[in-house]
């Protein structure tokens, strides 16, 4: 019943997002959904085709239940807010009504700011398929973006217990007298705080396919769970359930300590359900635990289905479980080999869709580099203990130097799969993992070869075309031909280097553009019908074939 529950939860989350209604926050929909799913399971057993009927009933029931789920309202038009806002971190603030806002400028964390704020809706993407802030921040619970116009008063508020613990942790690490680069890596490994990591170091982790180590997720919670299970093996049988409960409590305290990231919530929820389901049958039902985890998380916040981290973490676990890993017939020191291959294969299509790159050496990196990084955990704890005894030990800077020196050529970049390319990659990945499940190694090799072919076909395609863009009062025409592109923009928009260096970078890479020229053009030099369009509410006009600028040639 696990597959039906996952599919019904995803369909229900889509139904939730398709109807833009507002509801009062309540957990009643979780109870309603549980009753409806129980009814569907009972009714499905009485039908001639129970699996098909049960699937349809589960989708209907979950969709009905999720329609009453709490919704994160989105701001439609700018407004002014005068009152108090509480900053949770440098870019997150909560107003007196409980709405969460993304601050346009970084502020001091744990502050109460009384002032006048301008709240704005998310800016529209510059072009179709471009970066859309709403898709990124809405699943995280943000209503819109805000900036302060005038501050009346500002004072520090008492931080939460978890924040105070994190401050003490940073203070302990600071006393080790390690370099800032070393401390940022330690904070990323222990707390999942990768924002302060050195750019070259972060690029090295991405090139090796080790970015999952820097974000606290199932990788970290799984290690904690297995260590706890190892200790629990020495507990008397009558106290084993108390040991499981202590381990579950410890995992959730750790999730609260690091700030409730989505991937860690998913892992803690699944491992908790895995422990509880084992009490019933004595054998862990891993796929059932994952199914109910996805269902509970999406019932709590349906917007999470659009979160990239949630998608990748669930896909990786689904691939591992479907391939029936780990394999008992493999030596223990090689168990990480199939886990790395299948997890990377399961998330491959969506990694290419979101990040447009593939790490060539992910397999040796996970086998050789991950143990070294794992050794930093006991090494750091040993350094803290020795520091209390006035004994200092250095950080192995050679590890950081090696990671920062990874060349860009170690990853296959500029992959832009289209719609049919994504379909083909998903199908070949699914067939390959299913062949692994059945231990048909010839099918695995064939699926891997076809996957590489489709990846090679997803590279940039050079051509010619153009698009009209508007932002605020500015207007621009972006044209490309072969490996070159030109921007003709009004004065204010032409000077916004961030747009031409970053915002349209993926679009130009997809078109195979290597050279870009930005030139200013007066507003009156644009054709009249283009100026009329720019004054409308549209944000982009694709393929303006009727536009000609005889005075400027590409």
Tab-separated table of N, CA and C in Angstrom, residues 469-529:
chain	number	residue	atom	x	y	z
A	469	UNK	N	12.203	42.013	-22.534
A	469	UNK	CA	12.093	41.951	-21.078
A	469	UNK	C	11.731	43.320	-20.538
A	470	UNK	N	10.994	43.326	-19.436
A	470	UNK	CA	10.724	44.555	-18.702
A	470	UNK	C	10.936	44.301	-17.223
A	471	UNK	N	11.430	45.311	-16.535
A	471	UNK	CA	11.548	45.260	-15.081
A	471	UNK	C	11.416	46.675	-14.543
A	472	UNK	N	10.427	46.852	-13.669
A	472	UNK	CA	10.084	48.178	-13.170
A	472	UNK	C	9.794	49.093	-14.367
A	473	UNK	N	10.580	50.143	-14.578
A	473	UNK	CA	10.363	51.042	-15.707
A	473	UNK	C	11.335	50.808	-16.852
A	474	UNK	N	12.142	49.783	-16.737
A	474	UNK	CA	13.121	49.514	-17.774
A	474	UNK	C	12.615	48.518	-18.800
A	475	UNK	N	13.204	48.546	-19.981
A	475	UNK	CA	12.841	47.651	-21.069
A	475	UNK	C	14.108	47.257	-21.804
A	476	UNK	N	14.165	45.989	-22.264
A	476	UNK	CA	15.367	45.506	-22.931
A	476	UNK	C	14.993	44.468	-23.972
A	477	UNK	N	15.804	44.399	-24.994
A	477	UNK	CA	15.684	43.372	-26.026
A	477	UNK	C	16.947	42.528	-25.973
A	478	UNK	N	16.776	41.222	-25.717
A	478	UNK	CA	17.889	40.279	-25.683
A	478	UNK	C	17.834	39.440	-26.959
A	479	UNK	N	18.875	39.498	-27.754
A	479	UNK	CA	18.970	38.747	-29.001
A	479	UNK	C	20.218	37.872	-28.984
A	480	UNK	N	20.112	36.673	-29.571
A	480	UNK	CA	21.263	35.789	-29.645
A	480	UNK	C	21.353	35.178	-31.035
A	481	UNK	N	22.582	34.918	-31.429
A	481	UNK	CA	22.861	34.284	-32.718
A	481	UNK	C	24.179	33.531	-32.593
A	482	UNK	N	24.111	32.205	-32.726
A	482	UNK	CA	25.311	31.401	-32.559
A	482	UNK	C	25.843	31.481	-31.147
A	483	UNK	N	27.116	31.814	-31.003
A	483	UNK	CA	27.726	31.889	-29.674
A	483	UNK	C	27.770	33.307	-29.124
A	484	UNK	N	27.045	34.251	-29.762
A	484	UNK	CA	27.063	35.649	-29.322
A	484	UNK	C	25.653	36.125	-29.007
A	485	UNK	N	25.574	37.106	-28.119
A	485	UNK	CA	24.288	37.692	-27.742
A	485	UNK	C	24.465	39.181	-27.530
A	486	UNK	N	23.366	39.915	-27.706
A	486	UNK	CA	23.380	41.361	-27.547
A	486	UNK	C	22.152	41.786	-26.765
A	487	UNK	N	22.348	42.780	-25.896
A	487	UNK	CA	21.258	43.356	-25.118
A	487	UNK	C	21.148	44.830	-25.473
A	488	UNK	N	19.968	45.247	-25.886
A	488	UNK	CA	19.654	46.658	-26.096
A	488	UNK	C	18.653	47.042	-25.023
A	489	UNK	N	19.068	47.876	-24.097
A	489	UNK	CA	18.250	48.164	-22.924
A	489	UNK	C	18.234	49.656	-22.643
A	490	UNK	N	17.168	50.082	-21.969
A	490	UNK	CA	17.122	51.463	-21.503
A	490	UNK	C	18.189	51.681	-20.439
A	491	UNK	N	18.473	52.926	-20.144
A	491	UNK	CA	19.656	53.277	-19.359
A	491	UNK	C	19.698	52.572	-18.004
A	492	UNK	N	18.601	52.659	-17.243
A	492	UNK	CA	18.621	52.080	-15.903
A	492	UNK	C	18.784	50.575	-15.917
A	493	UNK	N	18.098	49.904	-16.842
A	493	UNK	CA	18.161	48.445	-16.895
A	493	UNK	C	19.504	47.968	-17.442
A	494	UNK	N	20.111	48.742	-18.331
A	494	UNK	CA	21.407	48.343	-18.895
A	494	UNK	C	22.503	48.325	-17.836
A	495	UNK	N	22.370	49.132	-16.788
A	495	UNK	CA	23.396	49.218	-15.760
A	495	UNK	C	23.234	48.174	-14.653
A	496	UNK	N	22.185	47.376	-14.734
A	496	UNK	CA	21.980	46.341	-13.716
A	496	UNK	C	22.764	45.091	-14.109
A	497	UNK	N	24.038	45.079	-13.732
A	497	UNK	CA	24.925	43.982	-14.132
A	497	UNK	C	24.471	42.635	-13.595
A	498	UNK	N	23.793	42.632	-12.443
A	498	UNK	CA	23.380	41.367	-11.848
A	498	UNK	C	22.458	40.600	-12.800
A	499	UNK	N	21.583	41.320	-13.498
A	499	UNK	CA	20.644	40.661	-14.410
A	499	UNK	C	21.395	40.000	-15.554
A	500	UNK	N	22.333	40.728	-16.163
A	500	UNK	CA	22.990	40.227	-17.372
A	500	UNK	C	24.096	39.230	-17.063
A	501	UNK	N	24.585	39.199	-15.822
A	501	UNK	CA	25.623	38.240	-15.464
A	501	UNK	C	25.077	36.983	-14.807
A	502	UNK	N	23.907	37.103	-14.150
A	502	UNK	CA	23.402	35.958	-13.393
A	502	UNK	C	21.976	35.559	-13.782
A	503	UNK	N	21.058	36.516	-13.849
A	503	UNK	CA	19.645	36.177	-14.034
A	503	UNK	C	19.385	35.499	-15.373
A	504	UNK	N	20.048	35.952	-16.435
A	504	UNK	CA	19.826	35.356	-17.756
A	504	UNK	C	20.942	34.384	-18.132
A	505	UNK	N	21.782	34.030	-17.159
A	505	UNK	CA	22.939	33.200	-17.458
A	505	UNK	C	22.523	31.812	-17.949
A	506	UNK	N	21.548	31.174	-17.265
A	506	UNK	CA	21.118	29.837	-17.671
A	506	UNK	C	20.493	29.840	-19.059
A	507	UNK	N	19.712	30.897	-19.366
A	507	UNK	CA	19.106	30.995	-20.695
A	507	UNK	C	20.184	31.095	-21.775
A	508	UNK	N	21.200	31.910	-21.553
A	508	UNK	CA	22.257	32.069	-22.545
A	508	UNK	C	23.101	30.802	-22.676
A	509	UNK	N	23.357	30.127	-21.557
A	509	UNK	CA	24.094	28.868	-21.636
A	509	UNK	C	23.311	27.810	-22.398
A	510	UNK	N	21.998	27.795	-22.189
A	510	UNK	CA	21.155	26.837	-22.902
A	510	UNK	C	21.181	27.080	-24.411
A	511	UNK	N	21.344	28.329	-24.813
A	511	UNK	CA	21.420	28.674	-26.233
A	511	UNK	C	22.849	28.577	-26.774
A	512	UNK	N	23.803	28.185	-25.944
A	512	UNK	CA	25.177	28.045	-26.386
A	512	UNK	C	25.913	29.358	-26.543
A	513	UNK	N	25.483	30.396	-25.835
A	513	UNK	CA	26.088	31.720	-25.955
A	513	UNK	C	27.322	31.807	-25.059
A	514	UNK	N	28.408	32.346	-25.610
A	514	UNK	CA	29.639	32.535	-24.857
A	514	UNK	C	30.006	34.012	-24.696
A	515	UNK	N	29.482	34.870	-25.578
A	515	UNK	CA	29.854	36.287	-25.562
A	515	UNK	C	28.585	37.135	-25.486
A	516	UNK	N	28.626	38.151	-24.634
A	516	UNK	CA	27.469	39.011	-24.428
A	516	UNK	C	27.894	40.472	-24.452
A	517	UNK	N	27.153	41.293	-25.182
A	517	UNK	CA	27.378	42.734	-25.249
A	517	UNK	C	26.103	43.437	-24.786
A	518	UNK	N	26.240	44.394	-23.867
A	518	UNK	CA	25.108	45.177	-23.359
A	518	UNK	C	25.268	46.620	-23.826
A	519	UNK	N	24.255	47.151	-24.509
A	519	UNK	CA	24.286	48.520	-25.014
A	519	UNK	C	23.029	49.264	-24.577
A	520	UNK	N	23.192	50.546	-24.341
A	520	UNK	CA	22.058	51.387	-23.976
A	520	UNK	C	21.309	51.839	-25.230
A	521	UNK	N	19.993	51.941	-25.108
A	521	UNK	CA	19.149	52.408	-26.202
A	521	UNK	C	18.051	53.271	-25.603
A	522	UNK	N	17.805	54.402	-26.172
A	522	UNK	CA	16.778	55.297	-25.654
A	522	UNK	C	15.392	54.675	-25.786
A	523	UNK	N	14.539	55.052	-24.863
A	523	UNK	CA	13.183	54.497	-24.836
A	523	UNK	C	12.446	54.765	-26.147
A	524	UNK	N	12.612	55.956	-26.701
A	524	UNK	CA	11.897	56.313	-27.922
A	524	UNK	C	12.424	55.578	-29.151
A	525	UNK	N	13.586	54.956	-29.026
A	525	UNK	CA	14.138	54.206	-30.157
A	525	UNK	C	13.462	52.858	-30.345
A	526	UNK	N	12.746	52.382	-29.321
A	526	UNK	CA	12.000	51.139	-29.462
A	526	UNK	C	10.743	51.407	-30.290
A	527	UNK	N	10.297	50.455	-31.095
A	527	UNK	CA	9.064	50.643	-31.872
A	527	UNK	C	7.873	50.950	-30.970
A	528	UNK	N	6.883	51.621	-31.522
A	528	UNK	CA	5.748	52.096	-30.725
A	528	UNK	C	4.975	50.935	-30.109
A	529	UNK	N	4.703	49.887	-30.895
A	529	UNK	CA	3.912	48.791	-30.331
A	529	UNK	C	4.679	48.054	-29.233
